[in-house]
mmCIF file of C-alpha atoms in Angstrom:
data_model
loop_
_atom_site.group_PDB
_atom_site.id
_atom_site.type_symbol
_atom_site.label_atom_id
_atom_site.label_comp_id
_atom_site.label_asym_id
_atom_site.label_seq_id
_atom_site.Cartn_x
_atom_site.Cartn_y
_atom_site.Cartn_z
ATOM 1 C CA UNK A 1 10.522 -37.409 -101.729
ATOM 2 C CA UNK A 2 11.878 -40.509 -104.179
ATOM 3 C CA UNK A 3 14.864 -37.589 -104.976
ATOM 4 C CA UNK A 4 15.520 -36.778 -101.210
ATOM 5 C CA UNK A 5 15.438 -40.198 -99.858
ATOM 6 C CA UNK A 6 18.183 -41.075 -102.362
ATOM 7 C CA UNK A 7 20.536 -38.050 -101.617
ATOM 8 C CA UNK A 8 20.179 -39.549 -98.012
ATOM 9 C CA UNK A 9 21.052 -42.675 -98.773
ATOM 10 C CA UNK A 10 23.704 -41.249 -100.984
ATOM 11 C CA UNK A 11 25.455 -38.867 -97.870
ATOM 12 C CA UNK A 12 24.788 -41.825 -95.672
ATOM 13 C CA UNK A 13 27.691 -43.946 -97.695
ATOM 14 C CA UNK A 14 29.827 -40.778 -98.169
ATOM 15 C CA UNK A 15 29.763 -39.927 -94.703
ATOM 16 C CA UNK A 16 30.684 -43.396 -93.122
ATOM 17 C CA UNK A 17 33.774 -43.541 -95.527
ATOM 18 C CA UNK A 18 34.789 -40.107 -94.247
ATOM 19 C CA UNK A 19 34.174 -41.269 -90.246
ATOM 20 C CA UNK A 20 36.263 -44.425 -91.181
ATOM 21 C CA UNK A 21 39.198 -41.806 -90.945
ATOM 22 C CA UNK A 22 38.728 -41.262 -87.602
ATOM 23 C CA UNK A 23 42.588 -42.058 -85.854
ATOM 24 C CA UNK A 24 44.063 -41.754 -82.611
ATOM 25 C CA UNK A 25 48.115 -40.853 -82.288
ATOM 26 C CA UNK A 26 48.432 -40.619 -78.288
ATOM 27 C CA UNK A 27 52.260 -40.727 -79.049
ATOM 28 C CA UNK A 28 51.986 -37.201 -81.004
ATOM 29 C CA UNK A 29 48.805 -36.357 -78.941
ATOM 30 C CA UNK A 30 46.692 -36.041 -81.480
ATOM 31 C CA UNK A 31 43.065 -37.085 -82.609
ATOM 32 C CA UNK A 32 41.941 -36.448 -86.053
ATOM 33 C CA UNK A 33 38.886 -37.150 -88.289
ATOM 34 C CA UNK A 34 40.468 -37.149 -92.068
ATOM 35 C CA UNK A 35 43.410 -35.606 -91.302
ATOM 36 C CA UNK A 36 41.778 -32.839 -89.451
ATOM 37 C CA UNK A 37 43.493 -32.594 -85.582
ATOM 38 C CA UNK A 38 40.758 -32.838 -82.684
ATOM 39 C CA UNK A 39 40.564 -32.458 -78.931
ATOM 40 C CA UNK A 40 38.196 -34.982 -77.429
ATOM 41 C CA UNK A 41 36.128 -32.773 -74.766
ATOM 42 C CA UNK A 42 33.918 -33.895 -72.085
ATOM 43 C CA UNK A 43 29.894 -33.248 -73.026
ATOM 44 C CA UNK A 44 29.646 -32.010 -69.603
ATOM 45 C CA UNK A 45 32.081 -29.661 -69.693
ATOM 46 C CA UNK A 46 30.642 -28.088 -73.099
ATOM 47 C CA UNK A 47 26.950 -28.367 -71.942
ATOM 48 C CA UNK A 48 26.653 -27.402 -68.348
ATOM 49 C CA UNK A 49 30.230 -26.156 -67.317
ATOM 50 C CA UNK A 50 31.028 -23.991 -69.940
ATOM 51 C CA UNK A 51 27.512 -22.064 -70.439
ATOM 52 C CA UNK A 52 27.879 -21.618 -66.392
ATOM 53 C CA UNK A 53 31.047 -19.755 -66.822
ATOM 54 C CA UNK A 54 30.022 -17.722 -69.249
ATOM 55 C CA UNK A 55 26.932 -16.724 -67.402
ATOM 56 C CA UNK A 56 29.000 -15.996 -64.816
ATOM 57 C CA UNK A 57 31.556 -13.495 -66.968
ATOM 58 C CA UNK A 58 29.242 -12.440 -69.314
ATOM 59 C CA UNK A 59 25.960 -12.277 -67.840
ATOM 60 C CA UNK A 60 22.581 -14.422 -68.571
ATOM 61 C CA UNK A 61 21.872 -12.560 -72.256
ATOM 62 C CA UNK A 62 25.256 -12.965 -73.670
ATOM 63 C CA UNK A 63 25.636 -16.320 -72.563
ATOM 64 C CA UNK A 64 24.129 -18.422 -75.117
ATOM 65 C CA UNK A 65 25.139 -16.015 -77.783
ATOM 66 C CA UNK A 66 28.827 -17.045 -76.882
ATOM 67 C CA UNK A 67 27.891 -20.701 -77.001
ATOM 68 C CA UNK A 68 25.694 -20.531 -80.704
ATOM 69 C CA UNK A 69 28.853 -18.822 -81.945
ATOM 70 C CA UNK A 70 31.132 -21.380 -80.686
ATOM 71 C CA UNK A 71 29.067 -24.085 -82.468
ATOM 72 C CA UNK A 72 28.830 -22.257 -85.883
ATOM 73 C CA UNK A 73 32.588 -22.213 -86.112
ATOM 74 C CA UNK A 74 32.659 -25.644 -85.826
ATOM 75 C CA UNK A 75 30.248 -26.535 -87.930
ATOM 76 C CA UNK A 76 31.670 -24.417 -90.208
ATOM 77 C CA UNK A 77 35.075 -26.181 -90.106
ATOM 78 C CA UNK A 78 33.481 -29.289 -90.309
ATOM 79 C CA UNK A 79 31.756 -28.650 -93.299
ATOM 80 C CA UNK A 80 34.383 -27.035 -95.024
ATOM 81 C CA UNK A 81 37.080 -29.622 -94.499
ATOM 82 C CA UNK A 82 34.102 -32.517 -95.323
ATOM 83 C CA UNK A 83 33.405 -30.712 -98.495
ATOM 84 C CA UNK A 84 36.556 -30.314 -99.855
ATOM 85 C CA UNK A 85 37.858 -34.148 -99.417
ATOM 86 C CA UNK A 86 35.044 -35.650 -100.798
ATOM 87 C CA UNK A 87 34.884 -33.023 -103.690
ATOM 88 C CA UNK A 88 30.936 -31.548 -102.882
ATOM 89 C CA UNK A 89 31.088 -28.397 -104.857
ATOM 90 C CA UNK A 90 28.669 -25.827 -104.789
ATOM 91 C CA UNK A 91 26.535 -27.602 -107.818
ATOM 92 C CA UNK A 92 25.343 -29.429 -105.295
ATOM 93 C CA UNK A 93 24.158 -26.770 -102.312
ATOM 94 C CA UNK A 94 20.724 -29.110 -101.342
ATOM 95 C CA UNK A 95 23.197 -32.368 -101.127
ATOM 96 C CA UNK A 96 25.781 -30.023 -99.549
ATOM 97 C CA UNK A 97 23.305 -29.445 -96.720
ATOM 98 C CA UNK A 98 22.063 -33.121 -96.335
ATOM 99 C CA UNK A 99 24.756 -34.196 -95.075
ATOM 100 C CA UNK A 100 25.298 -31.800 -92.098
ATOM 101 C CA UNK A 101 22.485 -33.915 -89.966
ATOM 102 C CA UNK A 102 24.955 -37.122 -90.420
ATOM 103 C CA UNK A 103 28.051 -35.569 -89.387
ATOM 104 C CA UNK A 104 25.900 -33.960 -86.735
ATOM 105 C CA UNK A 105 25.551 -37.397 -85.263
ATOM 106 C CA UNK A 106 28.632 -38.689 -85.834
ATOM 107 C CA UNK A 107 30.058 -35.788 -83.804
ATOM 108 C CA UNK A 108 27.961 -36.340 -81.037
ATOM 109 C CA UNK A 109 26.075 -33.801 -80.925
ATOM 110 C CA UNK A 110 22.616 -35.278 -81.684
ATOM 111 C CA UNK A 111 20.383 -37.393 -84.318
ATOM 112 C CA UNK A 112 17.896 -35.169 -87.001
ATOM 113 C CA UNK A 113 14.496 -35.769 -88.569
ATOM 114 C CA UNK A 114 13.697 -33.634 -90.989
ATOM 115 C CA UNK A 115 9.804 -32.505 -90.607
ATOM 116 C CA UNK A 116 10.233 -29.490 -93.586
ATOM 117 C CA UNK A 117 12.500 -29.641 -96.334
ATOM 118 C CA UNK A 118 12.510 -26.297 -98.570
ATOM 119 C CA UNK A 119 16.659 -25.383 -99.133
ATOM 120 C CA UNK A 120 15.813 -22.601 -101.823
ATOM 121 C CA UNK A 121 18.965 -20.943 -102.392
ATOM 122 C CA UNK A 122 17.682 -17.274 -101.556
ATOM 123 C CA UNK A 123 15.942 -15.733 -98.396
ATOM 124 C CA UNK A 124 12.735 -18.480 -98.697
ATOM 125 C CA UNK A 125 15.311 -21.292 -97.420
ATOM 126 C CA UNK A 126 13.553 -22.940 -94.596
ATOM 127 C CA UNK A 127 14.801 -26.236 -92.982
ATOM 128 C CA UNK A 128 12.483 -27.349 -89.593
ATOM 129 C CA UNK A 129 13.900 -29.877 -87.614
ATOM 130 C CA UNK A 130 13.644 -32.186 -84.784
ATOM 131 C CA UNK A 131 16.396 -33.994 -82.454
ATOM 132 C CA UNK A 132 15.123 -36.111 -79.607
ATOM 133 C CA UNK A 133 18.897 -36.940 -77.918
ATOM 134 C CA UNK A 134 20.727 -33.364 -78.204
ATOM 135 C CA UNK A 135 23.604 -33.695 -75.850
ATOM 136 C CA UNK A 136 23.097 -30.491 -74.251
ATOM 137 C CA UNK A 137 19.481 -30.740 -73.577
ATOM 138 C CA UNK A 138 20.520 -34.418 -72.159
ATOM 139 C CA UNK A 139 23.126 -32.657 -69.730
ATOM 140 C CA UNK A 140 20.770 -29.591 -68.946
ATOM 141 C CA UNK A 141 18.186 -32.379 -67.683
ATOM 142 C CA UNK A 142 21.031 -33.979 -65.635
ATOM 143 C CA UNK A 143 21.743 -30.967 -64.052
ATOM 144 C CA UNK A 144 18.505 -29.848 -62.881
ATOM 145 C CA UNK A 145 18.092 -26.936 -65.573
ATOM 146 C CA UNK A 146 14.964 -26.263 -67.053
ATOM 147 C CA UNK A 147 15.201 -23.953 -70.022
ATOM 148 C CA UNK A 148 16.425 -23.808 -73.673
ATOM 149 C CA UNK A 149 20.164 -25.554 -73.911
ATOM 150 C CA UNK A 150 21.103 -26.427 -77.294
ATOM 151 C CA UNK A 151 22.417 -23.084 -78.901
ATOM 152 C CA UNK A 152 25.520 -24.957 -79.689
ATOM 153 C CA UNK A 153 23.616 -27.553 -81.728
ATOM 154 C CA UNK A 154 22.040 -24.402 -83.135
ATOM 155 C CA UNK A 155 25.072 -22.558 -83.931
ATOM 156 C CA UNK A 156 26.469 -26.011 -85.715
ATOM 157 C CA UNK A 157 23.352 -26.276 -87.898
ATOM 158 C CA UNK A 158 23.820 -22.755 -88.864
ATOM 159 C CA UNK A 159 27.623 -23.190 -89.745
ATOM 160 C CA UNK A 160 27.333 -25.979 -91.809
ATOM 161 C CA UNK A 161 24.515 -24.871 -93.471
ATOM 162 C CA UNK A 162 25.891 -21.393 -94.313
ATOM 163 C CA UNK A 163 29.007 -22.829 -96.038
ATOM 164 C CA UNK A 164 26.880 -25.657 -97.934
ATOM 165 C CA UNK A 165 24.740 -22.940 -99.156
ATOM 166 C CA UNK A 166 27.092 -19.555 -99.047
ATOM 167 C CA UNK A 167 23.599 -18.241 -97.411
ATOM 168 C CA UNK A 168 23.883 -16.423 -93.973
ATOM 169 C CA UNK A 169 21.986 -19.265 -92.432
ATOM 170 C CA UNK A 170 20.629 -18.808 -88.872
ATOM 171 C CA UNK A 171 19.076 -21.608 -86.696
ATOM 172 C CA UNK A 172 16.612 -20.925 -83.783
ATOM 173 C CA UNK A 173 15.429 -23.433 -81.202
ATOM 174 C CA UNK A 174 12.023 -23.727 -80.937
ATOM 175 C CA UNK A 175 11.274 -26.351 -78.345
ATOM 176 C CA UNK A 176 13.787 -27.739 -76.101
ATOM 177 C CA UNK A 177 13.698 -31.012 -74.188
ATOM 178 C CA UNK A 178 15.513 -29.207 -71.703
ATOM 179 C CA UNK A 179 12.098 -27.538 -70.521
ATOM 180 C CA UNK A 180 10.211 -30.423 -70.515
ATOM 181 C CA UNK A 181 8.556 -31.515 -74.052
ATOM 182 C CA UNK A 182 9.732 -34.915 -75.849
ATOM 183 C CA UNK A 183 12.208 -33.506 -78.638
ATOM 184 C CA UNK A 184 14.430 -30.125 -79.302
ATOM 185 C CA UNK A 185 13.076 -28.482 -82.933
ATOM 186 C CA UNK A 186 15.172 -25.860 -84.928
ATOM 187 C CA UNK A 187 14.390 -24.066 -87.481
ATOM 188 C CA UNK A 188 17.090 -22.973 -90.211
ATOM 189 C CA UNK A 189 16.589 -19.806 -92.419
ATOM 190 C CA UNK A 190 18.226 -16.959 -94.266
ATOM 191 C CA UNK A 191 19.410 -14.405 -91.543
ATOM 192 C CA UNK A 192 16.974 -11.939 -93.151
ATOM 193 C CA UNK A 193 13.824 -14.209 -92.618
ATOM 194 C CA UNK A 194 14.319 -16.087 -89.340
ATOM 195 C CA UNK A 195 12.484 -14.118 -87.222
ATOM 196 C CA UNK A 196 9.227 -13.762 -89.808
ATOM 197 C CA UNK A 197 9.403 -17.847 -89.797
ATOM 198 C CA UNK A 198 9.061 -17.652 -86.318
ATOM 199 C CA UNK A 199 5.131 -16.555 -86.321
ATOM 200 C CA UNK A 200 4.536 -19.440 -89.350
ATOM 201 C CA UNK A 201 1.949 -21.919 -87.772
ATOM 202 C CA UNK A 202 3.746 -24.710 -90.443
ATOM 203 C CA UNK A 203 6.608 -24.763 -87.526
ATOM 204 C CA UNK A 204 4.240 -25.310 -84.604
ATOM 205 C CA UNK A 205 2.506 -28.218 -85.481
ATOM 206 C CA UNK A 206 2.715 -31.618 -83.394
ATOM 207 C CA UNK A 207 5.479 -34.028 -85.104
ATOM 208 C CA UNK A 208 2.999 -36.510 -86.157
ATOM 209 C CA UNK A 209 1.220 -33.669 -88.371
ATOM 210 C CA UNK A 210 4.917 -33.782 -90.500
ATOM 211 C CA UNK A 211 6.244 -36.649 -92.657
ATOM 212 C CA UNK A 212 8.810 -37.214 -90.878
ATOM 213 C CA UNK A 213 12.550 -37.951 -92.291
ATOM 214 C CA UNK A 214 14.973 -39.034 -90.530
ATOM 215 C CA UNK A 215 18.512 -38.219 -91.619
ATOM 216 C CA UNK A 216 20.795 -39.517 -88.955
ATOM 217 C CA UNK A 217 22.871 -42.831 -88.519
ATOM 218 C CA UNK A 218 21.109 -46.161 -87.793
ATOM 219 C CA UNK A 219 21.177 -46.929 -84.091
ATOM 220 C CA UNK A 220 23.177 -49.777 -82.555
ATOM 221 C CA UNK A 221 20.295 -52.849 -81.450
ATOM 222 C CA UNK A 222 19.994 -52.940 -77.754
ATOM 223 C CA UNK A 223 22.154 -55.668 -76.008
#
């Protein structure tokens, strides 16, 4: 654990001097995060009003399916433009993945603590983890809705953590706090093995049965 909590510590520092390079050019109408153009987009609109429409076009079962493959190409792009400005080669895959959780939260979409830690680079990689402020779950509660939400946050984890790894990563939700329980959990694995991990009592246990770590940005102090 002394090795993990100082690659933490370690992608915390490299990952505020990326965020620092976060600009705003209303003149040119542009947004960009280290020189990488963004569109600022409501949490709403991704969470509630998007999934809706897509229920509606789609149907109920391709749905969320749409929406985990929307967030794997971003987390995909965001881990390939991180990687390549702050020089995180391949040598590096278990660092590489570390610091998807940070720019998870930088990006809004929620904090992580890490409750199993075991990125072997073949089809035993297993990641479990726990958010307790996804965005989606937060607007799926607003909303009234009371069933699994965050399979963009899912699709995300997966994207970043296929190009840390060059793995075909999936991520499954577990538990949402969207249907009622205190956090959402997600497990990562190779696309092979996800479904086996699924029946593995190790990813079912109450979070005070893990030692927990988290692996997200410090929170402001209340005012």
């Amino acid at each position: 654990m002394t090795q993990l909590s100082a690659l933490i510590a370690r992608a915390l520092d490299d990952m505020c001097e990326y965020q620092e390079r976060f600009t705003r050019d209303p003149g040119h109408a542009q947004v960009s995060l280290a020189g990488v153009p963004h569109a600022l987009v409501p949490t709403h609109v991704v969470a509630s009003d998007l999934p809706r429409e897509l229920v509606e076009i789609l149907g109920a079962e391709l749905a969320p399916a749409v929406m985990y493959r929307f967030g794997r190409l971003i987390g995909l792009s965001h881990a390939a433009a991180f990687f390549a400005d702050r020089k995180i080669g391949m040598t590096e895959p278990q660092y590489r993945v570390l610091t998807g959780p940070f720019h998870f939260a930088w990006a809004g979409y929620g904090d992580v603590q890490l409750l199993l830690w075991e990125p072997k680079l073949d089809e035993d990689f297993l990641v479990l983890w726990e958010s307790d402020n996804s965005f989606s779950a937060r607007e799926a509660l607003n909303d009234g809705h009371r069933s699994r939400a965050c399979h963009l946050q899912a699709g995300y984890a997966a994207g970043w953590a296929s190009e840390a790894t060059g793995l075909p990563i999936d991520v499954q939700e577990i538990a949402c706090r969207a249907e009622g329980v205190s956090y959402c959990r997600f497990a990562m694995a190779h696309r092979d093995r996800v479904s086996l991990w699924m029946s593995d009592p190790r990813l079912h246990r109450p979070t005070k049965q893990y030692e927990v770590m988290p692996v997200s940005m410090p929170r402001a102090a209340s005012v």
